[in-house]
Short mmCIF file of C-alpha atoms and ligand atoms in Angstrom, two decimals:
data_model
loop_
_atom_site.label_atom_id
_atom_site.label_comp_id
_atom_site.label_asym_id
_atom_site.label_seq_id
_atom_site.Cartn_x
_atom_site.Cartn_y
_atom_site.Cartn_z
CA UNK A 1 12.82 -148.88 104.51
CA UNK A 2 14.50 -146.00 106.74
CA UNK A 3 17.56 -144.79 107.48
CA UNK A 4 18.09 -142.31 110.61
CA UNK A 5 20.81 -140.21 112.35
CA UNK A 6 20.93 -138.32 114.96
CA UNK A 7 21.71 -134.31 114.79
CA UNK A 8 24.02 -134.11 117.65
CA UNK A 9 23.34 -130.40 117.31
CA UNK A 10 19.77 -130.66 118.13
CA UNK A 11 20.23 -133.44 120.99
CA UNK A 12 19.96 -132.10 124.30
CA UNK A 13 21.63 -135.31 125.89
CA UNK A 14 17.77 -136.25 127.43
CA UNK A 15 18.21 -139.84 127.21
CA UNK A 16 14.99 -140.80 125.95
CA UNK A 17 15.55 -142.19 122.61
CA UNK A 18 17.92 -145.01 124.06
CA UNK A 19 15.67 -145.91 127.06
CA UNK A 20 12.99 -146.18 124.50
CA UNK A 21 14.92 -148.51 121.67
CA UNK A 22 18.19 -149.33 122.66
CA UNK A 23 19.00 -151.38 120.31
CA UNK A 24 19.27 -148.46 118.01
CA UNK A 25 20.74 -145.46 119.75
CA UNK A 26 23.90 -145.00 122.20
CA UNK A 27 25.27 -142.10 123.55
CA UNK A 28 28.70 -140.22 122.84
CA UNK A 29 30.52 -139.65 126.10
CA UNK A 30 29.25 -135.83 126.05
CA UNK A 31 25.85 -137.63 126.72
CA UNK A 32 24.59 -136.93 122.85
CA UNK A 33 22.75 -139.87 120.83
CA UNK A 34 24.11 -141.96 118.22
CA UNK A 35 23.16 -144.59 115.92
CA UNK A 36 24.34 -148.01 117.21
CA UNK A 37 24.46 -150.26 114.22
CA UNK A 38 26.21 -147.40 111.96
CA UNK A 39 28.84 -145.01 114.06
CA UNK A 40 25.57 -142.05 113.32
CA UNK A 41 26.49 -142.05 109.24
CA UNK A 42 23.09 -143.18 108.70
CA UNK A 43 23.95 -145.58 106.03
CA UNK A 44 22.40 -148.49 107.24
CA UNK A 45 18.17 -149.16 106.69
CA UNK A 46 16.80 -149.30 110.44
CA UNK A 47 15.82 -153.27 110.96
CA UNK A 48 12.17 -153.98 109.95
CA UNK A 49 11.83 -155.94 113.77
CA UNK A 50 12.77 -152.52 114.73
CA UNK A 51 10.57 -150.37 113.16
CA UNK A 52 8.01 -149.51 115.59
CA UNK A 53 10.39 -148.70 118.30
CA UNK A 54 12.25 -146.75 116.17
CA UNK A 55 9.61 -144.65 115.19
CA UNK A 56 8.42 -144.16 118.98
CA UNK A 57 11.85 -142.50 119.56
CA UNK A 58 11.31 -140.41 116.32
CA UNK A 59 8.47 -138.85 117.06
CA UNK A 60 9.14 -138.78 121.53
CA UNK A 61 12.69 -136.80 120.60
CA UNK A 62 11.98 -133.43 122.42
CA UNK A 63 13.92 -131.78 119.83
CA UNK A 64 13.20 -133.40 116.99
CA UNK A 65 16.98 -134.29 116.71
CA UNK A 66 16.48 -138.14 115.51
CA UNK A 67 16.60 -137.59 111.64
CA UNK A 68 14.68 -140.01 108.99
CA UNK A 69 15.30 -140.40 105.59
CA UNK A 70 13.99 -143.29 102.89
CA UNK A 71 17.35 -143.09 101.62
CA UNK A 72 21.05 -143.36 103.03
CA UNK A 73 22.57 -139.69 104.58
CA UNK A 74 25.41 -138.66 102.76
CA UNK A 75 28.42 -138.53 104.23
CA UNK A 76 28.87 -135.80 107.08
CA UNK A 77 30.67 -132.87 105.75
CA UNK A 78 34.32 -132.20 107.75
FE1 F3S B 101 19.18 -136.88 122.02
FE2 F3S B 101 16.49 -136.77 121.38
FE3 F3S B 101 17.70 -138.80 122.17
S1 F3S B 101 17.49 -134.96 122.41
S2 F3S B 101 19.06 -138.03 123.40
S3 F3S B 101 17.94 -137.70 120.24
S4 F3S B 101 15.26 -138.58 121.92
#
């Protein structure tokens, strides 16, 4: 099981992840990517039927901004 979120400090708003996996990624008003299913919290697992498209986006992000973990991400620090 995978959990994912976008490190928006590394995202350059290239848009590739949303093109590859539109069910998983969306953009903020600034064009930075975020996960659609949990608003970039990284607390909900990637659905099994989306694994392949998730991995494709994960591998192709030019800056490595898409994070991956086998457990939920901790709450973001304020
Ligand atoms: Fe950003 Fe990488 Fe997506 S640079 S827009 S997270 S492919």
